[in-house]
Amino acid sequence: MDSLIIHGGQPLRGQVKISGAKNSALKLMCASLLTAEPLTLHNVPQLADITTMASLLKQHGMEISESGENSFKLRSNNITNFTAPYELVKQMRASIIVLGPLLARFGEAKISLPGGCAIGTRPVDLHLSSLKKMGAEIDIIDGYVVAKAQRLKGAEIYFEKVSVGATENTLMAATLAQGETVLHNAAQEPEISDLVECLIKMGAKIDGIGTNRLTIQGVEKLHGAEHEVVADRIETGSFIAAAAITGSEIELLGARAEHLGAVLHKFEEAGVHVEKTANGLRVKKPREIKAVDITTEPYPGFPTDMQAQFMALMTVASGASTFQETIFENRFMHVPELVRMGAKIKTSGNTAIVTGVPGLRGAEVMATDLRASFSLVIAALAAEGETRISRVYHIDRGYEKIARRLQGLGADITRIKE
Ligand code: UD1
C-alpha cells in the first residue's frame, strides 16, 4: 500500500489541467451497453474506478480499446453475461448503473447488492422501485438484484428523494422503453446533463436537460456516438481549496465555473476569489480565510463531495464554521485525522463545528474514503513539517496522478511504496 509524504508550507504556482469527471465517465461507459454500435469517449480520467468499471463491463462482454491516452472505444455487440458479481460491485458502488441499460436492452440483469460503504448505508430502493414502475420484475435472491422484463414501458416516476444514481439508471432504461417516461424530482448534477447529451447523440429523445424533470420518449434502438467527458467540478473545487490554504495563485485549465455555482459562492464568502480566464479559472491569492457555514445539498446546492475539502480549508479560517451533512450519514471520517494535525473540530450527529486555528502540524494520518483523503492532502500542504498519508488507494479512485500533478504546481509531495 502506498503512502504520500508531504512537507507543507510551499506555495503552489502555475497551471494544472482539470481531468474529465469520474462520476460522468463511469455512467457514460455504462451507456455503451445500450447500443451494439461503438461509443467513443474522450477525456476519460485515468483512475482506479475507471479500471474497475472497465473490468465489470468487459466481463459482460463489452469490447474496450484505448484510442489515445484518455480516449476509449467501447462496443457492446456481443454482450453474453448479464451478471455483475459481488467481487466487482463491492469495490465500486457505481456498478449498480449497469442494471438499467442491461435490463432495457436485453431484458435481464443480475447485479450484486452493493451493501454499505464507508460513508453510509446507501440503499438502492429508488433504483429498483422506478424500474418496477416501468414493468420490471425484480427479486432479491442471495444478495443479488435479479431483474427481468419483456420490454420496459414508459411511466411517470416521482423520486421521493433526489438520487444521482437512481436518476441515471432510470434515465438510461427509459431511452429504450416503449412510450414516454417522465422523471420528476430528478437529480440535476452536471454529470447527468453530460450523460443526457451523450444519450441524445446516440439517438435518445430526451427533454428537460439540466432540470429536475426529464421527459424521455423511448426509441427502438440507439446508435454509436463520440463524446467528450465534462471537466470534473469536484476536482476543480479540490484544487481551489489547495490553492487557498497555501495562499497561492494557480490556474485550473478546462475548469467550468458554471458547474460550481454554490461552491464558488462559498469560496468567495471565505475570501477566496476565483476569476474566469480564457482557458479556465484562476484562483487569486487570498488575503485572509474567513469562516463560513456549509450545508450539503443536491445540485445546485453545495455538494457533499466537496464537504471534506472545504472543511480542511476552514480548519485555518478566522472564526468558527458549522458544517451540516444532509446527504450521507457517516461522512465525517476525515475529522479525527484533521484533529491529529491540530484542527479543532467537534461533531454531533450530522453537524461539525470547526474553530479555526492559526496553523496545522504534520502528522501520520490515514485516508478513509475518496474525498476525505483529499482533505488530508489539502491540510498537509499547509501544515508545518511532514505529513504521511497512508492508504493512498482511496485517492487513486478519483484523483488522476495526484502526486505528480501537485509536484507540477510546486508542492513538496512524494509517493512511496510501503
Ligand atoms: C453519487 C456520486 C457520489 C455523490 C452522490 C451525491 C457517483 C458514482 N457517485 O452517488 O460521489 O456523493 O451522488 O451527490 O456518481 N438513496 C436512497 N435510495 C436510493 C438511492 C439513494 O435512499 O435508491 C439516498 C442515499 O443513501 C443518499 C442520497 O439518496 O443519502 C443521495 O444518494 P445518490 O444521489 O443516489 O448518490 P449516488 O448516486 O450513490
CSV table of C-alpha atoms and ligand atoms in Angstrom, one decimal:
chain,number,residue,atom,x,y,z
A,1,MET,CA,0.0,0.0,0.0
A,2,ASP,CA,1.4,3.4,-1.0
A,3,SER,CA,1.7,6.5,1.1
A,4,LEU,CA,2.1,10.1,0.4
A,5,ILE,CA,4.7,12.2,2.1
A,6,ILE,CA,4.0,15.9,2.1
A,7,HIS,CA,6.1,18.7,3.5
A,8,GLY,CA,3.8,21.6,4.0
A,9,GLY,CA,4.3,25.3,3.6
A,10,GLN,CA,5.2,25.5,-0.1
A,11,PRO,CA,3.1,27.9,-2.1
A,12,LEU,CA,1.6,26.5,-5.3
A,13,ARG,CA,2.1,28.2,-8.6
A,14,GLY,CA,1.4,27.6,-12.3
A,15,GLN,CA,-1.3,25.7,-14.1
A,16,VAL,CA,-2.9,22.3,-13.8
A,17,LYS,CA,-5.3,20.7,-16.3
A,18,ILE,CA,-8.6,19.5,-14.8
A,19,SER,CA,-9.4,15.9,-15.6
A,20,GLY,CA,-12.7,14.6,-17.0
A,21,ALA,CA,-15.3,13.9,-14.3
A,22,LYS,CA,-15.1,10.5,-12.8
A,23,ASN,CA,-18.8,10.4,-11.9
A,24,SER,CA,-19.7,11.3,-15.5
A,25,ALA,CA,-17.2,8.9,-17.2
A,26,LEU,CA,-18.4,5.9,-15.2
A,27,LYS,CA,-22.0,6.4,-16.3
A,28,LEU,CA,-21.1,7.2,-19.9
A,29,MET,CA,-19.2,3.9,-20.1
A,30,CYS,CA,-22.4,2.1,-18.9
A,31,ALA,CA,-24.4,3.9,-21.6
A,32,SER,CA,-22.4,1.9,-24.2
A,33,LEU,CA,-24.4,-1.2,-23.1
A,34,LEU,CA,-27.5,0.5,-24.8
A,35,THR,CA,-26.2,0.0,-28.3
A,36,ALA,CA,-24.4,-2.5,-30.5
A,37,GLU,CA,-22.5,0.3,-32.2
A,38,PRO,CA,-19.3,1.8,-30.9
A,39,LEU,CA,-19.3,4.6,-28.4
A,40,THR,CA,-16.0,6.6,-28.3
A,41,LEU,CA,-15.3,8.6,-25.2
A,42,HIS,CA,-12.6,11.3,-24.9
A,43,ASN,CA,-11.2,13.0,-21.8
A,44,VAL,CA,-11.7,9.9,-19.6
A,45,PRO,CA,-9.7,10.2,-16.4
A,46,GLN,CA,-7.1,7.5,-15.6
A,47,LEU,CA,-8.4,6.3,-12.3
A,48,ALA,CA,-8.8,3.1,-10.4
A,49,ASP,CA,-12.6,3.4,-10.5
A,50,ILE,CA,-12.5,3.6,-14.3
A,51,THR,CA,-10.3,0.4,-14.5
A,52,THR,CA,-12.8,-1.3,-12.2
A,53,MET,CA,-15.8,-0.2,-14.4
A,54,ALA,CA,-13.9,-1.4,-17.5
A,55,SER,CA,-13.3,-4.9,-15.8
A,56,LEU,CA,-17.0,-5.1,-15.0
A,57,LEU,CA,-18.1,-4.1,-18.5
A,58,LYS,CA,-15.6,-6.5,-20.2
A,59,GLN,CA,-16.9,-9.4,-18.2
A,60,HIS,CA,-20.4,-8.6,-19.5
A,61,GLY,CA,-18.8,-9.0,-23.0
A,62,MET,CA,-18.1,-5.3,-23.9
A,63,GLU,CA,-15.0,-4.7,-26.1
A,64,ILE,CA,-13.0,-1.8,-24.8
A,65,SER,CA,-10.0,-0.5,-26.6
A,66,GLU,CA,-7.8,2.6,-25.9
A,67,SER,CA,-7.6,5.0,-28.7
A,68,GLY,CA,-5.3,7.6,-27.1
A,69,GLU,CA,-4.2,8.4,-23.6
A,70,ASN,CA,-7.6,9.4,-22.3
A,71,SER,CA,-9.9,8.0,-25.1
A,72,PHE,CA,-11.7,4.7,-25.2
A,73,LYS,CA,-13.8,3.0,-27.8
A,74,LEU,CA,-16.5,0.8,-26.3
A,75,ARG,CA,-18.5,-1.7,-28.2
A,76,SER,CA,-21.4,-3.9,-26.9
A,77,ASN,CA,-22.3,-6.0,-29.9
A,78,ASN,CA,-21.5,-9.3,-28.1
A,79,ILE,CA,-22.9,-9.0,-24.5
A,80,THR,CA,-23.3,-12.5,-23.2
A,81,ASN,CA,-23.2,-12.2,-19.5
A,82,PHE,CA,-25.8,-10.2,-17.5
A,83,THR,CA,-24.4,-10.8,-14.1
A,84,ALA,CA,-22.4,-8.1,-12.1
A,85,PRO,CA,-20.6,-10.2,-9.4
A,86,TYR,CA,-20.1,-9.2,-5.8
A,87,GLU,CA,-16.3,-9.1,-6.2
A,88,LEU,CA,-16.5,-6.1,-8.5
A,89,VAL,CA,-19.6,-4.4,-7.2
A,90,LYS,CA,-18.3,-4.3,-3.6
A,91,GLN,CA,-15.2,-2.4,-4.9
A,92,MET,CA,-17.3,0.3,-6.5
A,93,ARG,CA,-21.0,1.1,-5.9
A,94,ALA,CA,-21.4,2.8,-9.2
A,95,SER,CA,-21.5,-0.7,-10.7
A,96,ILE,CA,-25.3,-0.7,-10.0
A,97,ILE,CA,-25.6,1.6,-13.0
A,98,VAL,CA,-25.3,-1.3,-15.4
A,99,LEU,CA,-28.7,-2.5,-14.2
A,100,GLY,CA,-30.9,-0.1,-16.2
A,101,PRO,CA,-29.1,-0.4,-19.5
A,102,LEU,CA,-28.8,-4.3,-19.3
A,103,LEU,CA,-32.5,-4.6,-18.4
A,104,ALA,CA,-33.6,-2.2,-21.1
A,105,ARG,CA,-31.7,-3.7,-24.0
A,106,PHE,CA,-31.5,-7.4,-23.0
A,107,GLY,CA,-34.5,-7.9,-20.7
A,108,GLU,CA,-32.4,-9.3,-17.9
A,109,ALA,CA,-29.8,-8.4,-15.3
A,110,LYS,CA,-28.4,-9.9,-12.1
A,111,ILE,CA,-26.5,-7.4,-10.0
A,112,SER,CA,-24.9,-7.9,-6.7
A,113,LEU,CA,-26.4,-5.6,-4.0
A,114,PRO,CA,-23.7,-3.1,-3.2
A,115,GLY,CA,-24.1,-3.2,0.6
A,116,GLY,CA,-22.9,-0.5,2.9
A,117,CYS,CA,-19.9,1.6,2.3
A,118,ALA,CA,-17.6,3.8,4.4
A,119,ILE,CA,-19.8,6.9,4.1
A,120,GLY,CA,-23.2,5.3,4.9
A,121,THR,CA,-25.7,2.6,4.2
A,122,ARG,CA,-26.5,3.9,0.7
A,123,PRO,CA,-29.6,1.9,-0.3
A,124,VAL,CA,-30.7,1.3,-3.9
A,125,ASP,CA,-34.5,1.2,-3.3
A,126,LEU,CA,-35.2,4.2,-5.6
A,127,HIS,CA,-33.3,2.5,-8.5
A,128,LEU,CA,-35.5,-0.7,-8.0
A,129,SER,CA,-38.8,1.0,-7.5
A,130,SER,CA,-38.6,3.1,-10.6
A,131,LEU,CA,-37.6,0.1,-12.8
A,132,LYS,CA,-40.5,-1.8,-11.3
A,133,LYS,CA,-42.8,1.1,-12.3
A,134,MET,CA,-41.6,0.6,-15.8
A,135,GLY,CA,-42.7,-3.1,-15.7
A,136,ALA,CA,-39.6,-4.9,-14.5
A,137,GLU,CA,-39.9,-7.9,-12.2
A,138,ILE,CA,-37.4,-7.6,-9.5
A,139,ASP,CA,-36.4,-10.1,-6.8
A,140,ILE,CA,-33.6,-10.1,-4.3
A,141,ILE,CA,-32.1,-13.5,-4.3
A,142,ASP,CA,-28.9,-14.4,-2.3
A,143,GLY,CA,-27.7,-10.8,-2.2
A,144,TYR,CA,-28.4,-10.2,-5.8
A,145,VAL,CA,-30.9,-8.0,-7.6
A,146,VAL,CA,-32.5,-10.3,-10.2
A,147,ALA,CA,-34.4,-8.3,-12.7
A,148,LYS,CA,-36.4,-9.3,-15.8
A,149,ALA,CA,-38.6,-7.5,-18.3
A,150,GLN,CA,-40.1,-8.1,-21.7
A,151,ARG,CA,-39.8,-4.6,-22.9
A,152,LEU,CA,-39.8,-1.8,-20.3
A,153,LYS,CA,-42.8,0.6,-20.5
A,154,GLY,CA,-42.7,4.3,-20.1
A,155,ALA,CA,-44.0,5.6,-16.7
A,156,GLU,CA,-44.5,8.7,-14.6
A,157,ILE,CA,-41.8,8.4,-11.9
A,158,TYR,CA,-41.7,10.6,-8.8
A,159,PHE,CA,-38.4,10.2,-6.9
A,160,GLU,CA,-39.1,10.5,-3.1
A,161,LYS,CA,-35.6,11.7,-2.6
A,162,VAL,CA,-33.1,13.2,-5.1
A,163,SER,CA,-30.7,10.5,-6.2
A,164,VAL,CA,-28.0,10.8,-8.8
A,165,GLY,CA,-27.6,7.1,-9.4
A,166,ALA,CA,-31.4,6.3,-9.5
A,167,THR,CA,-31.9,9.2,-12.0
A,168,GLU,CA,-29.2,7.8,-14.2
A,169,ASN,CA,-30.3,4.2,-14.1
A,170,THR,CA,-33.9,5.1,-14.8
A,171,LEU,CA,-33.0,7.6,-17.5
A,172,MET,CA,-30.9,5.1,-19.4
A,173,ALA,CA,-33.6,2.4,-19.1
A,174,ALA,CA,-36.2,4.8,-20.3
A,175,THR,CA,-34.3,5.6,-23.6
A,176,LEU,CA,-35.2,2.1,-24.9
A,177,ALA,CA,-38.6,1.7,-23.2
A,178,GLN,CA,-41.9,1.7,-25.0
A,179,GLY,CA,-43.6,5.1,-24.8
A,180,GLU,CA,-42.9,8.1,-22.6
A,181,THR,CA,-41.2,8.3,-19.2
A,182,VAL,CA,-41.3,11.4,-17.1
A,183,LEU,CA,-38.8,11.6,-14.2
A,184,HIS,CA,-40.0,14.1,-11.5
A,185,ASN,CA,-37.6,15.3,-8.8
A,186,ALA,CA,-34.7,14.1,-11.0
A,187,ALA,CA,-31.2,14.9,-9.9
A,188,GLN,CA,-29.7,17.8,-11.9
A,189,GLU,CA,-26.0,17.3,-11.4
A,190,PRO,CA,-23.8,18.4,-14.4
A,191,GLU,CA,-22.7,14.8,-14.8
A,192,ILE,CA,-26.4,13.9,-15.5
A,193,SER,CA,-26.6,16.6,-18.2
A,194,ASP,CA,-23.4,15.2,-19.6
A,195,LEU,CA,-25.0,11.7,-19.8
A,196,VAL,CA,-28.2,13.2,-21.3
A,197,GLU,CA,-26.1,15.0,-24.0
A,198,CYS,CA,-24.3,11.8,-24.9
A,199,LEU,CA,-27.6,9.8,-25.0
A,200,ILE,CA,-29.1,12.4,-27.3
A,201,LYS,CA,-26.1,12.0,-29.6
A,202,MET,CA,-26.8,8.2,-29.5
A,203,GLY,CA,-30.4,8.9,-30.8
A,204,ALA,CA,-32.3,9.1,-27.5
A,205,LYS,CA,-35.2,11.5,-27.3
A,206,ILE,CA,-34.9,13.5,-24.0
A,207,ASP,CA,-36.3,16.9,-23.0
A,208,GLY,CA,-35.6,18.9,-19.9
A,209,ILE,CA,-31.8,18.7,-19.7
A,210,GLY,CA,-30.4,20.4,-16.7
A,211,THR,CA,-33.8,20.5,-14.9
A,212,ASN,CA,-35.4,18.2,-12.3
A,213,ARG,CA,-38.0,17.0,-14.8
A,214,LEU,CA,-36.7,14.8,-17.6
A,215,THR,CA,-39.1,13.5,-20.3
A,216,ILE,CA,-37.9,10.6,-22.3
A,217,GLN,CA,-39.6,9.2,-25.5
A,218,GLY,CA,-38.4,5.6,-25.8
A,219,VAL,CA,-36.9,4.5,-29.1
A,220,GLU,CA,-36.4,1.1,-30.6
A,221,LYS,CA,-32.6,1.4,-30.9
A,222,LEU,CA,-29.7,3.7,-30.1
A,223,HIS,CA,-26.6,4.1,-32.2
A,224,GLY,CA,-22.9,4.9,-31.9
A,225,ALA,CA,-21.6,8.3,-31.0
A,226,GLU,CA,-18.5,10.2,-29.9
A,227,HIS,CA,-18.5,12.3,-26.7
A,228,GLU,CA,-16.0,14.2,-24.5
A,229,VAL,CA,-16.4,13.8,-20.7
A,230,VAL,CA,-17.2,17.1,-18.9
A,231,ALA,CA,-14.5,18.6,-16.6
A,232,ASP,CA,-14.6,17.4,-13.1
A,233,ARG,CA,-16.2,20.1,-10.9
A,234,ILE,CA,-15.2,18.3,-7.7
A,235,GLU,CA,-11.5,18.1,-8.7
A,236,THR,CA,-11.7,21.8,-9.6
A,237,GLY,CA,-13.1,22.6,-6.2
A,238,SER,CA,-10.4,20.5,-4.5
A,239,PHE,CA,-7.6,22.3,-6.3
A,240,ILE,CA,-9.2,25.7,-5.3
A,241,ALA,CA,-9.1,24.6,-1.7
A,242,ALA,CA,-5.5,23.5,-2.0
A,243,ALA,CA,-4.5,26.9,-3.6
A,244,ALA,CA,-6.5,28.8,-1.0
A,245,ILE,CA,-5.0,27.1,2.1
A,246,THR,CA,-1.4,27.7,0.8
A,247,GLY,CA,-2.1,31.3,-0.1
A,248,SER,CA,-1.4,30.6,-3.7
A,249,GLU,CA,-2.4,31.7,-7.2
A,250,ILE,CA,-2.9,28.9,-9.7
A,251,GLU,CA,-4.8,28.4,-13.0
A,252,LEU,CA,-7.1,25.5,-13.5
A,253,LEU,CA,-7.2,24.7,-17.2
A,254,GLY,CA,-10.5,23.5,-18.6
A,255,ALA,CA,-12.4,24.2,-15.3
A,256,ARG,CA,-16.1,25.2,-15.8
A,257,ALA,CA,-17.3,27.9,-13.4
A,258,GLU,CA,-21.0,27.3,-14.4
A,259,HIS,CA,-20.9,23.9,-12.7
A,260,LEU,CA,-19.5,25.3,-9.5
A,261,GLY,CA,-22.1,28.0,-8.5
A,262,ALA,CA,-22.7,27.2,-4.9
A,263,VAL,CA,-19.0,26.2,-4.4
A,264,LEU,CA,-17.5,29.4,-5.8
A,265,HIS,CA,-20.1,31.4,-3.8
A,266,LYS,CA,-18.8,29.8,-0.6
A,267,PHE,CA,-15.2,30.3,-1.6
A,268,GLU,CA,-15.9,33.9,-2.3
A,269,GLU,CA,-17.6,34.3,1.1
A,270,ALA,CA,-14.5,32.8,2.7
A,271,GLY,CA,-12.3,35.4,0.9
A,272,VAL,CA,-11.1,33.2,-1.9
A,273,HIS,CA,-11.6,34.9,-5.3
A,274,VAL,CA,-11.8,32.8,-8.4
A,275,GLU,CA,-11.9,34.5,-11.8
A,276,LYS,CA,-12.6,33.2,-15.3
A,277,THR,CA,-9.7,33.1,-17.8
A,278,ALA,CA,-9.6,32.3,-21.4
A,279,ASN,CA,-8.6,28.7,-20.6
A,280,GLY,CA,-10.4,28.0,-17.3
A,281,LEU,CA,-10.3,29.6,-13.9
A,282,ARG,CA,-7.7,31.4,-11.8
A,283,VAL,CA,-7.6,31.2,-8.0
A,284,LYS,CA,-6.3,34.5,-6.6
A,285,LYS,CA,-4.1,34.6,-3.5
A,286,PRO,CA,-6.5,35.2,-0.6
A,287,ARG,CA,-5.7,37.9,2.0
A,288,GLU,CA,-7.5,36.1,4.8
A,289,ILE,CA,-9.5,32.9,5.1
A,290,LYS,CA,-12.9,33.7,6.8
A,291,ALA,CA,-15.1,31.1,8.4
A,292,VAL,CA,-18.3,30.3,6.5
A,293,ASP,CA,-21.1,27.8,7.2
A,294,ILE,CA,-21.8,24.9,4.8
A,295,THR,CA,-24.9,22.7,4.3
A,296,THR,CA,-24.6,20.0,1.8
A,297,GLU,CA,-27.5,19.6,-0.7
A,298,PRO,CA,-28.3,18.0,-4.0
A,299,TYR,CA,-27.1,20.1,-7.1
A,300,PRO,CA,-27.3,23.1,-7.5
A,301,GLY,CA,-26.6,23.2,-3.7
A,302,PHE,CA,-23.2,22.7,-2.1
A,303,PRO,CA,-22.0,19.2,-3.0
A,304,THR,CA,-21.4,16.6,-0.3
A,305,ASP,CA,-18.3,15.6,-2.4
A,306,MET,CA,-16.7,19.0,-1.5
A,307,GLN,CA,-17.5,19.0,2.2
A,308,ALA,CA,-14.3,17.4,3.4
A,309,GLN,CA,-12.0,19.5,1.3
A,310,PHE,CA,-13.8,22.7,2.3
A,311,MET,CA,-13.6,21.7,6.0
A,312,ALA,CA,-9.8,21.3,5.6
A,313,LEU,CA,-9.7,24.9,4.5
A,314,MET,CA,-11.9,26.1,7.4
A,315,THR,CA,-9.5,24.5,9.9
A,316,VAL,CA,-7.3,27.6,9.5
A,317,ALA,CA,-10.0,30.2,8.9
A,318,SER,CA,-10.6,33.1,11.3
A,319,GLY,CA,-13.6,32.2,13.3
A,320,ALA,CA,-15.9,29.2,13.6
A,321,SER,CA,-17.8,27.4,10.9
A,322,THR,CA,-20.7,24.9,11.0
A,323,PHE,CA,-21.0,22.0,8.6
A,324,GLN,CA,-24.3,20.2,8.1
A,325,GLU,CA,-24.0,17.0,6.1
A,326,THR,CA,-27.5,16.2,4.8
A,327,ILE,CA,-26.7,13.6,2.1
A,328,PHE,CA,-24.7,10.8,3.8
A,329,GLU,CA,-24.9,9.9,7.4
A,330,ASN,CA,-21.3,9.0,8.1
A,331,ARG,CA,-19.3,11.5,6.2
A,332,PHE,CA,-17.0,13.0,8.9
A,333,MET,CA,-14.3,10.4,8.9
A,334,HIS,CA,-11.7,13.0,8.0
A,335,VAL,CA,-12.4,14.8,11.3
A,336,PRO,CA,-10.3,12.6,13.6
A,337,GLU,CA,-7.5,12.7,11.0
A,338,LEU,CA,-7.6,16.5,10.7
A,339,VAL,CA,-7.7,16.8,14.5
A,340,ARG,CA,-4.4,14.8,14.6
A,341,MET,CA,-3.0,17.6,12.6
A,342,GLY,CA,-4.0,20.2,15.1
A,343,ALA,CA,-7.5,21.1,13.8
A,344,LYS,CA,-10.2,22.0,16.3
A,345,ILE,CA,-13.4,20.2,15.3
A,346,LYS,CA,-16.4,18.9,17.3
A,347,THR,CA,-19.0,16.7,15.7
A,348,SER,CA,-22.5,15.8,16.9
A,349,GLY,CA,-24.7,13.7,14.5
A,350,ASN,CA,-24.6,15.3,11.1
A,351,THR,CA,-23.1,18.6,12.3
A,352,ALA,CA,-19.5,19.6,12.7
A,353,ILE,CA,-18.2,22.8,14.2
A,354,VAL,CA,-14.8,23.9,13.1
A,355,THR,CA,-13.0,26.5,15.1
A,356,GLY,CA,-10.1,28.0,13.0
A,357,VAL,CA,-6.6,27.6,14.4
A,358,PRO,CA,-3.5,29.7,13.4
A,359,GLY,CA,-1.8,26.7,11.8
A,360,LEU,CA,-1.7,22.9,11.4
A,361,ARG,CA,1.1,20.5,12.1
A,362,GLY,CA,2.2,17.5,10.0
A,363,ALA,CA,1.2,14.0,11.4
A,364,GLU,CA,0.7,10.4,10.4
A,365,VAL,CA,-2.8,10.2,9.1
A,366,MET,CA,-4.9,7.6,7.2
A,367,ALA,CA,-7.0,8.1,4.1
A,368,THR,CA,-10.5,6.7,4.8
A,369,ASP,CA,-12.6,7.5,1.7
A,370,LEU,CA,-12.0,9.3,-1.6
A,371,ARG,CA,-12.9,12.9,-0.7
A,372,ALA,CA,-11.8,12.6,2.9
A,373,SER,CA,-8.4,11.6,1.6
A,374,PHE,CA,-8.0,14.7,-0.4
A,375,SER,CA,-8.9,16.9,2.6
A,376,LEU,CA,-5.8,15.5,4.3
A,377,VAL,CA,-3.7,16.4,1.3
A,378,ILE,CA,-5.1,20.0,1.5
A,379,ALA,CA,-4.3,20.2,5.2
A,380,ALA,CA,-0.9,18.7,4.7
A,381,LEU,CA,0.0,21.2,2.0
A,382,ALA,CA,-0.4,24.0,4.7
A,383,ALA,CA,0.8,22.1,7.8
A,384,GLU,CA,4.2,22.7,9.4
A,385,GLY,CA,6.5,19.8,8.9
A,386,GLU,CA,5.9,16.3,7.4
A,387,THR,CA,2.6,14.6,6.9
A,388,ARG,CA,2.4,10.9,5.9
A,389,ILE,CA,-0.9,9.8,4.4
A,390,SER,CA,-1.4,6.1,4.3
A,391,ARG,CA,-3.9,4.1,2.2
A,392,VAL,CA,-3.5,6.3,-0.9
A,393,TYR,CA,-5.6,3.9,-2.9
A,394,HIS,CA,-8.6,5.8,-1.8
A,395,ILE,CA,-7.2,8.9,-3.6
A,396,ASP,CA,-6.3,6.9,-6.7
A,397,ARG,CA,-10.0,6.1,-7.1
A,398,GLY,CA,-10.8,9.7,-8.0
A,399,TYR,CA,-7.8,11.9,-8.5
A,400,GLU,CA,-5.6,11.2,-11.5
A,401,LYS,CA,-1.8,11.1,-10.9
A,402,ILE,CA,-2.2,13.4,-7.9
A,403,ALA,CA,1.3,13.4,-6.6
A,404,ARG,CA,2.8,14.3,-10.0
A,405,ARG,CA,0.3,17.0,-10.7
A,406,LEU,CA,0.8,18.7,-7.3
A,407,GLN,CA,4.6,18.4,-7.8
A,408,GLY,CA,4.0,20.3,-11.1
A,409,LEU,CA,2.4,23.0,-9.1
A,410,GLY,CA,5.5,23.2,-6.8
A,411,ALA,CA,4.2,21.1,-3.9
A,412,ASP,CA,6.7,19.1,-1.9
A,413,ILE,CA,5.0,15.7,-2.2
A,414,THR,CA,6.3,12.2,-2.9
A,415,ARG,CA,4.6,8.9,-3.2
A,416,ILE,CA,6.3,5.9,-1.6
A,417,LYS,CA,5.7,2.2,-1.6
A,418,GLU,CA,5.4,0.6,1.9
B,1,UD1,C1,-23.4,9.9,-6.5
B,1,UD1,C2,-21.9,10.2,-6.6
B,1,UD1,C3,-21.3,10.5,-5.3
B,1,UD1,C4,-22.0,11.7,-4.6
B,1,UD1,C5,-23.5,11.4,-4.6
B,1,UD1,C6,-24.3,12.6,-4.1
B,1,UD1,C7,-21.3,8.7,-8.4
B,1,UD1,C8,-20.5,7.5,-8.8
B,1,UD1,N1,-21.3,8.9,-7.1
B,1,UD1,O1,-23.6,8.8,-5.6
B,1,UD1,O2,-19.9,10.8,-5.5
B,1,UD1,O3,-21.5,11.8,-3.3
B,1,UD1,O4,-24.0,11.1,-5.9
B,1,UD1,O5,-24.1,13.7,-4.9
B,1,UD1,O6,-21.8,9.4,-9.2
B,1,UD1,N2,-30.6,7.0,-1.7
B,1,UD1,C9,-31.6,6.2,-1.2
B,1,UD1,N3,-32.1,5.3,-2.1
B,1,UD1,C10,-31.6,5.0,-3.3
B,1,UD1,C11,-30.6,5.8,-3.8
B,1,UD1,C12,-30.1,6.8,-2.9
B,1,UD1,O7,-32.1,6.4,-0.1
B,1,UD1,O8,-32.1,4.1,-4.0
B,1,UD1,C13,-30.0,8.1,-0.8
B,1,UD1,C14,-28.6,7.8,-0.5
B,1,UD1,O9,-28.4,7.0,0.6
B,1,UD1,C15,-28.1,9.3,-0.2
B,1,UD1,C16,-28.9,10.1,-1.2
B,1,UD1,O10,-30.1,9.3,-1.5
B,1,UD1,O11,-28.5,9.6,1.1
B,1,UD1,C17,-28.2,10.6,-2.4
B,1,UD1,O12,-27.6,9.4,-3.0
B,1,UD1,P1,-27.3,9.3,-4.5
B,1,UD1,O13,-27.5,10.7,-5.2
B,1,UD1,O14,-28.1,8.2,-5.1
B,1,UD1,O15,-25.8,9.0,-4.6
B,1,UD1,P2,-25.0,8.1,-5.6
B,1,UD1,O16,-25.6,8.1,-6.9
B,1,UD1,O17,-24.8,6.7,-4.9
